[in-house]
Structures are given as structure tokens and as C-alpha cells.
Short mmCIF file of C-alpha atoms in Angstrom, two decimals:
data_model
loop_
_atom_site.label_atom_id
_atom_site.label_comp_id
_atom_site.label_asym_id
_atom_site.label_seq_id
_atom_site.Cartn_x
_atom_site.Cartn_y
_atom_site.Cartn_z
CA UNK A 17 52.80 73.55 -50.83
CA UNK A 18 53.33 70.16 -49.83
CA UNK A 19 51.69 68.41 -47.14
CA UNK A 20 52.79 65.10 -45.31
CA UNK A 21 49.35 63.18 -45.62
CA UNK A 22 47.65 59.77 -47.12
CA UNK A 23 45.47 61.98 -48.51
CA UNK A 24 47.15 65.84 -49.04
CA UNK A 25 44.65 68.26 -50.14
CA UNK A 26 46.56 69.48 -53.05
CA UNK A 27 48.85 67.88 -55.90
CA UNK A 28 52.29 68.85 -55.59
CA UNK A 29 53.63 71.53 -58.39
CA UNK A 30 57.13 70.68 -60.24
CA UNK A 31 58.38 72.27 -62.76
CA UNK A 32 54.56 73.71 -63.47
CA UNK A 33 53.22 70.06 -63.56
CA UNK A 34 50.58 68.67 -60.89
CA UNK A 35 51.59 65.27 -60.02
CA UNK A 36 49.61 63.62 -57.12
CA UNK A 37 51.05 62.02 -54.22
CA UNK A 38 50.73 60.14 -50.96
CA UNK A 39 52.64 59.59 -48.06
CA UNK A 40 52.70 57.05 -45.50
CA UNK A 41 54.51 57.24 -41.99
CA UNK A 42 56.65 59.15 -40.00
CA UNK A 43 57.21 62.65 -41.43
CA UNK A 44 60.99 63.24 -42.81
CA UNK A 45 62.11 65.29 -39.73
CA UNK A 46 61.06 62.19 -37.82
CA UNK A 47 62.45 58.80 -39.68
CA UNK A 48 64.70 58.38 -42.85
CA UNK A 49 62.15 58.44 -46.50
CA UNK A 50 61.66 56.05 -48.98
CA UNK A 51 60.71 57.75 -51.97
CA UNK A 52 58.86 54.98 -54.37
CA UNK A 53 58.90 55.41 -58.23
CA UNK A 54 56.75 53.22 -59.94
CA UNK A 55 56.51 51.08 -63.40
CA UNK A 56 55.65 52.06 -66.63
CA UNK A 57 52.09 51.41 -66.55
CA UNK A 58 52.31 52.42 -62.72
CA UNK A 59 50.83 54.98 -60.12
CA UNK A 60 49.83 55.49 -56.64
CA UNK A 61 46.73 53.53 -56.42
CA UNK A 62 49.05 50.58 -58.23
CA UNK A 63 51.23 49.65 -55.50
CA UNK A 64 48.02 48.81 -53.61
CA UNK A 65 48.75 48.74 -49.96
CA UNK A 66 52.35 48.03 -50.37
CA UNK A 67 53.52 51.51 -49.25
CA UNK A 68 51.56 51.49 -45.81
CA UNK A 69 53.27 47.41 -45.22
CA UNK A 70 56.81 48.83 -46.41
CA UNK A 71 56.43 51.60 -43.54
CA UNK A 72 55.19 49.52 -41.32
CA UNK A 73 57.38 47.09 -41.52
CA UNK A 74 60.54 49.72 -41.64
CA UNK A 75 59.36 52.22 -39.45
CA UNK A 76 60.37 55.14 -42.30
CA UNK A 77 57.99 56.95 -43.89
CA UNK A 78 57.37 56.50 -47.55
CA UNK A 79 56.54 58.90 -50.55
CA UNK A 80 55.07 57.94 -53.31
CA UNK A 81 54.14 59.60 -56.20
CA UNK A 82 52.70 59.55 -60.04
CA UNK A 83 54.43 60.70 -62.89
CA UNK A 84 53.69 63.01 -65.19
CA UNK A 85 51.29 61.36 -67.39
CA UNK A 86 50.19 58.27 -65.02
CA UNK A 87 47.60 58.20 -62.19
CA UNK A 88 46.06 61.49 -61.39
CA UNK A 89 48.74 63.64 -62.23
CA UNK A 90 48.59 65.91 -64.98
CA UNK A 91 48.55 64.82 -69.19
CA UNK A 92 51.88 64.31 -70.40
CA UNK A 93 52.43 65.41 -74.35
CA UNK A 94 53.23 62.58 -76.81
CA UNK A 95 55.45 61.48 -78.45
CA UNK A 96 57.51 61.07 -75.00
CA UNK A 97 61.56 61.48 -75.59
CA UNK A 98 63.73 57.80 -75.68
CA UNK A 99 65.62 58.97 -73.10
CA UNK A 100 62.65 59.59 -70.60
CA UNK A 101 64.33 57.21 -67.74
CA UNK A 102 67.54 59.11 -67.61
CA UNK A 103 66.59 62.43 -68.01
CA UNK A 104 63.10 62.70 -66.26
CA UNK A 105 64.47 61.50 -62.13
CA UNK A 106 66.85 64.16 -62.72
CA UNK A 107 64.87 66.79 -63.89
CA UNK A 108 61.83 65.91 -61.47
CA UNK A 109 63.07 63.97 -58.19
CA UNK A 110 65.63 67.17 -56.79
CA UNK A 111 62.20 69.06 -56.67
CA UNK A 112 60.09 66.31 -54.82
CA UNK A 113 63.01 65.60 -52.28
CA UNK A 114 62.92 69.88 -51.63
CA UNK A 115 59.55 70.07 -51.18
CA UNK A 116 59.07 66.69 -48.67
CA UNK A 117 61.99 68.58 -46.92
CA UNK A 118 63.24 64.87 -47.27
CA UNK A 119 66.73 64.34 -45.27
CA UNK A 120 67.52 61.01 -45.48
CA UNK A 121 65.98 58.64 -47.92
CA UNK A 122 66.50 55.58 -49.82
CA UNK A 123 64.85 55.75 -53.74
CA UNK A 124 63.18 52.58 -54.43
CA UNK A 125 62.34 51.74 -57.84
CA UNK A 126 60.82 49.56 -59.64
CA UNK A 127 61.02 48.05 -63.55
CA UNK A 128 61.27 51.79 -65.28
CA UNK A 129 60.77 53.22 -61.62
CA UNK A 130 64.08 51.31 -60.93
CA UNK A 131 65.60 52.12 -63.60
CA UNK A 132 65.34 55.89 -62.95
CA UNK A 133 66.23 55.54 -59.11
CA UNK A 134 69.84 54.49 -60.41
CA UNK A 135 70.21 56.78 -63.15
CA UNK A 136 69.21 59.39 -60.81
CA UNK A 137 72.03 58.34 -58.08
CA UNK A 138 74.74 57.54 -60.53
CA UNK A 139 74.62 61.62 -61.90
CA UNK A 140 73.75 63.17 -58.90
CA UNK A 141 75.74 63.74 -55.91
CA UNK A 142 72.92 63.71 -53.61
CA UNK A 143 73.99 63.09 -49.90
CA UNK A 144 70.15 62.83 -48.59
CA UNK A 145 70.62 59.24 -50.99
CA UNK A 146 71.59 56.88 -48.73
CA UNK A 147 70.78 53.45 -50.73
CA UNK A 148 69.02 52.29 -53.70
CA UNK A 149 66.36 49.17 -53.85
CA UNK A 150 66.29 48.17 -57.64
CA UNK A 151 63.32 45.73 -57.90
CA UNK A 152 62.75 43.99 -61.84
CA UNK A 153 65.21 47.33 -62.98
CA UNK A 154 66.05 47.48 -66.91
CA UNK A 155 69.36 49.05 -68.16
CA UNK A 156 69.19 47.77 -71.51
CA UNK A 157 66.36 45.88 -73.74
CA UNK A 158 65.86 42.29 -73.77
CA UNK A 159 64.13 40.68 -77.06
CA UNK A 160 61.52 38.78 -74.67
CA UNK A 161 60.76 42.02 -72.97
CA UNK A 162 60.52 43.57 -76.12
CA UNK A 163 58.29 40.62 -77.30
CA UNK A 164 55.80 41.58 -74.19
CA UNK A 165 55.13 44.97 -74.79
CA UNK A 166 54.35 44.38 -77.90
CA UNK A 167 51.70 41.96 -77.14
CA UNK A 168 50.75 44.34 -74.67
CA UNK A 169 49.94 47.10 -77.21
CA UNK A 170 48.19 44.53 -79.40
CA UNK A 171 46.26 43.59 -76.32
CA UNK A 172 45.60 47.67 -75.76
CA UNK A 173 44.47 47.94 -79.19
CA UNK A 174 42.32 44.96 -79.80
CA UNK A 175 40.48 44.85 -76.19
CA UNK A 176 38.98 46.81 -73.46
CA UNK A 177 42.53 47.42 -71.80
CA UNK A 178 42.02 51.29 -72.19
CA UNK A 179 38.83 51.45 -70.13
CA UNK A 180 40.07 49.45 -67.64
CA UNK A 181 42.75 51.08 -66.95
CA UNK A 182 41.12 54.55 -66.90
CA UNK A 183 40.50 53.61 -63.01
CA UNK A 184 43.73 54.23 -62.53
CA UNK A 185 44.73 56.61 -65.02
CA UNK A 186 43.29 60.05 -65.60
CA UNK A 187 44.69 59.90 -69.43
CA UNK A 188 44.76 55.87 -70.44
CA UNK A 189 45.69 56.57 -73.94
CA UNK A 190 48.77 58.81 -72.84
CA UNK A 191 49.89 56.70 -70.21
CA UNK A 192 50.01 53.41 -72.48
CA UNK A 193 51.59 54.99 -75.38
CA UNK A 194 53.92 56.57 -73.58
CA UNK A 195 55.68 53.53 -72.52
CA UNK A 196 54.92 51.05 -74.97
CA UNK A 197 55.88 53.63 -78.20
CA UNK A 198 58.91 54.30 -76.90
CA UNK A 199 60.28 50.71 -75.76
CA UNK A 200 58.59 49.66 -79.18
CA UNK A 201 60.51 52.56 -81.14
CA UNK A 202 62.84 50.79 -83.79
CA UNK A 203 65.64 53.31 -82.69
CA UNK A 204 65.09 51.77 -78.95
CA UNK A 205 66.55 48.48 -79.44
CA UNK A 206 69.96 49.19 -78.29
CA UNK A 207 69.02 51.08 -75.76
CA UNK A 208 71.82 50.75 -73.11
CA UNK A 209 72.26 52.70 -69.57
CA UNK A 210 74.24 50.31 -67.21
CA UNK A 211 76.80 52.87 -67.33
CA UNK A 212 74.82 54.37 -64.49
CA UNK A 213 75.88 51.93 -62.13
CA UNK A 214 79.53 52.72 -62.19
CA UNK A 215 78.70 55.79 -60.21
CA UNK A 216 76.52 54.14 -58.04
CA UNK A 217 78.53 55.46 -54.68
CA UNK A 218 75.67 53.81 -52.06
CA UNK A 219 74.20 50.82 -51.08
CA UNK A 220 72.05 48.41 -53.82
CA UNK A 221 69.19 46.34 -53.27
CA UNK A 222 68.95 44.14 -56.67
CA UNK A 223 65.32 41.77 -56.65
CA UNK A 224 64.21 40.51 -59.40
CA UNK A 225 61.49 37.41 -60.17
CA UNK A 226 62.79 34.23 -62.00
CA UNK A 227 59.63 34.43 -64.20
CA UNK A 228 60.04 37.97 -65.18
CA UNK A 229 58.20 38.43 -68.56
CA UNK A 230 60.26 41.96 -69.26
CA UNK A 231 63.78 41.11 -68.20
CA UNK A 232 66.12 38.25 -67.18
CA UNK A 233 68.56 38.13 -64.39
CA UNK A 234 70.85 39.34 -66.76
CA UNK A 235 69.71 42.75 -65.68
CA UNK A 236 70.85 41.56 -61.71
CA UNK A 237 74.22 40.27 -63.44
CA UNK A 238 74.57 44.09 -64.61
CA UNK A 239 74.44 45.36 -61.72
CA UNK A 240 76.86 42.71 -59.36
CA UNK A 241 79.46 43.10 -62.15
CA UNK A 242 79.38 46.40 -62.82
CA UNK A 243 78.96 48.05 -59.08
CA UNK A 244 82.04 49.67 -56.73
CA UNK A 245 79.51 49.56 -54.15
CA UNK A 246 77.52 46.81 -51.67
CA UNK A 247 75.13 44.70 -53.74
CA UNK A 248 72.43 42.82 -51.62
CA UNK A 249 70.69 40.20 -54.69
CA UNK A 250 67.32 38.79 -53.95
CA UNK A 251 66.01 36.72 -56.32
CA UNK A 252 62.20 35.31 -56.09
CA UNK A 253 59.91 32.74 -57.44
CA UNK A 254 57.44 35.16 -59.30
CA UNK A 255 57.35 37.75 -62.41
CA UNK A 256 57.68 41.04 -62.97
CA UNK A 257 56.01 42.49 -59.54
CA UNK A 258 57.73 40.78 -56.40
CA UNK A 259 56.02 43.79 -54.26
CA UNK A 260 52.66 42.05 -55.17
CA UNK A 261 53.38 38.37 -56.15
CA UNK A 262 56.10 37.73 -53.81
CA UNK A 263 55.00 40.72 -50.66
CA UNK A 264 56.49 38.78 -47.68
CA UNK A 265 60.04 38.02 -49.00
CA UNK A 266 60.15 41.49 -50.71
CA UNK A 267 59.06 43.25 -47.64
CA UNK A 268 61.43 41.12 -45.47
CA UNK A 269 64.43 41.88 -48.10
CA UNK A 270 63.61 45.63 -47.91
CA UNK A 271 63.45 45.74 -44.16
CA UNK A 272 66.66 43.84 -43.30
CA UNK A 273 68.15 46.56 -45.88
CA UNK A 274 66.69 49.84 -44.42
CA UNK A 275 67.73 48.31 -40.96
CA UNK A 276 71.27 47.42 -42.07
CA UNK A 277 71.67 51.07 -43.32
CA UNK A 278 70.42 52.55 -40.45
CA UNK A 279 73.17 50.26 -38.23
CA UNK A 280 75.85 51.60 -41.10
CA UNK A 281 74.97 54.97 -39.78
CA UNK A 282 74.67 54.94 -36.32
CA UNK A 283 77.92 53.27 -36.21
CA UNK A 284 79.56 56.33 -38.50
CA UNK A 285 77.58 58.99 -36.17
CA UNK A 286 79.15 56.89 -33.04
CA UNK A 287 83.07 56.90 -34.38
CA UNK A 288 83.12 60.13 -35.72
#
């Protein structure tokens, strides 16, 4: 059962898995969705009070949701497969989009989140999909992302980075080594999935941060040379969260987007 609510009484059930969720807005009967799909450390309590501001400033509701193995959802079981970012949106997100009874949304991803959102509409001809936002998105590893995480896990294995981040995770240990193991996994390194974007048949949002520690505009450059669709490119003066470290200009970039698509439509609905 799924209920529209900040705080539903119930996880929702896919594929036998609890994963919690939260949802901000107008109901999907009542507004077009954007369904949020977070980081690789990420969750629902770690976009903070972005979701309620993206709404707000939009005037769609938002859905946003933990992963299997992040947040409050349920354990996921290690090791977890290479090919996680392709194969898990497909596998996961036609279920979430049945149950929210979602219509029209936009999937709004971002770093692994992102990289899922595209992967999921470059395979699947999903007409609720009416535009992608791609924020800090990876479709192939960089050596100075690489370089991060890997000071990451010695950071996670040297220091108190586990306990922390059991505030926010129900299963630390899982959630940490099931990102960092497999971008760290020797047969990782070439690693490639801009194919994705070739099929990309809708609307992109690119934004990425100049001071990105896990990817360089080189990921953006993917996407503006690769796409057969419009490519809106936003790039800001922070790292690898612009929805935190740059809010106002992401916000702004995401609202000008949702409202352009929504003019897109109405004008289609009107000539038809």
C-alpha cells in the first residue's frame, strides 16, 4: 500500500524489499512528480529539506525514496553486482512509479542517483518520463574520483565515519561498502555507460560543480555530445552536491526546467 504522505505509515514493498519513502506536495493526480534518486552514500533524511524547496518552488510534488541498503530501508546483501546503476532503476523504479500511481514525472538524479535516472530512460520506453535532471551524474570512472573514494574508505576504516553515519543509515557497514567496493573493484575501472544517452528521447538537465571531487565536466561533455535530445547545462561554483552547496541556483535551474516542460506540453495538448 502506498500512501502520499511526509510521513506514510508504512515502507513501500518492491520486489519483497521495504524501502522507506517520503513525499512532498501535490499528489500525482494533482501536479506532474519528481521522483528523486539519491547518491551513493545517500537517503531520505540526506537531501535535508531540499525536496519540500524543490516542490515549493515547482509546484509538483516530489517522491523520494531510499534504496535498498541506504536509509531506513531494508539490508542489502554484499558483495553488490558492478552493474548495480544500470540494472537496479530498471528493476526497481517501474514498481515505485505503479504504486505512486505517478502520471507524469521528471526522474531527478543525482551522482549514482543520476546516473541511474538516465540509464533508466535510455532502456525504457516510459511515456509517464517526461525529462531528466542529471545533477554531478557519472557514466564512466574518472582517476580523481577514483582517488576519493578511496580516501573515503580509508577514512571509513581508520575513523568514526561508521557511527556517524548510522544516523542516517539503518546498516552503515552495508551502505559504505556497497558503493565504495564496487567503484574500488579492480574490474571497475573501465566502467563505461554513456551509451545510455543515445536513447535519451526527453528533455536533459546536466549540473554539475566546477570543484567536483568525483567527476569533471567531462561527464557534462558526455552528455552535450552524445544526446539527440534538448540539453539545458548548468554549471556551478561548488563540489559534488549543488542541491546543498549551491541550493538557490540549483533550485532556480530546476524550476525554469519543470516550467519550460510544462509550457512544451500545454502547447502539444493546445495543437493537437
Amino acid at each position: 500500500m502506498f500512501e502520499w504522505s511526509l510521513t506514510p505509515s508504512f515502507p513501500m514493498k518492491v520486489n519483497g524489499v521495504a524501502l522507506e519513502y517520503a513525499c512532498h506536495g501535490p499528489a500525482p493526480d494533482q501536479a506532474p512528480t519528481i521522483v528523486l534518486l539519491h547518491e551513493g552514500l545517500g537517503c531520505v533524511a540526506l537531501w535535508r529539506d531540499f525536496p519540500e524547496k524543490l516542490s515549493a518552488r515547482t509546484g509538483f510534488g516530489v517522491l523520494v525514496f531510499s534504496r535498498q541498503g541506504y536509509g531506513n530501508s531494508d539490508p542489502i546483501q554484499l558483495p553488490r553486482r558492478l552493474d548495480y546503476q544500470s540494472k537496479e532503476p530498471l528493476e526497481v523504479l517501474p514498481h515505485i512509479m505503479e504504486q505512486a500511481d505517478i502520471q507524469r514525472c521528471i526522474l531527478f538524479g543525482h551522482s549514482d542517483g543520476a546516473t541511474m535516472a538516465a540509464a533508466y530512460a535510455g532502456s525504457v520506453e516510459d511515456h509517464r518520463v517526461r525529462g531528466v535532471i542529471l545533477m554531478a551524474p557519472h557514466f564512466f570512472a574518472e582517476p580523481m574520483g577514483l582517488a576519493e573514494i578511496e580516501r573515503a574508505r580509508d577514512t571509513f576504516n581508520t575513523t568514526d565515519l561508521s557511527t556517524r553515519m548510522s544516523k542516517y543509515h539503518r546498516d552503515p557497514e552495508g551502505a559504505f561498502r556497497g558503493w565504495a567496493d564496487v567503484w574500488l573493484d579492480p574490474g571497475f575501472a573501465d566502467w563505461n555507460v554513456a551509451e545510455v544517452i543515445d536513447y535519451i528521447r526527453v528533455p536533459i538537465l546536466a549540473i554539475q560543480g566546477h570543484g567536483d571531487q568525483y567527476g569533471t565536466m567531462a561527464q557534462l561533455d558526455e552528455i552535450t555530445d552524445r544526446a539527440y535530445c534538448p540539453v539545458g547545462r548548468v554549471e556551478l561554483d561548488c563540489k559534488h552536491s549543488p542541491h546543498l552547496e549551491a541550493s538557490e541556483e540549483t533550485l532556480a535551474a530546476a524550476a525554469e526546467f519543470c516550467a519550460r516542460l510544462e509550457r512544451i506540453e500545454a502547447a502539444q495538448v493546445e495543437t493537437a
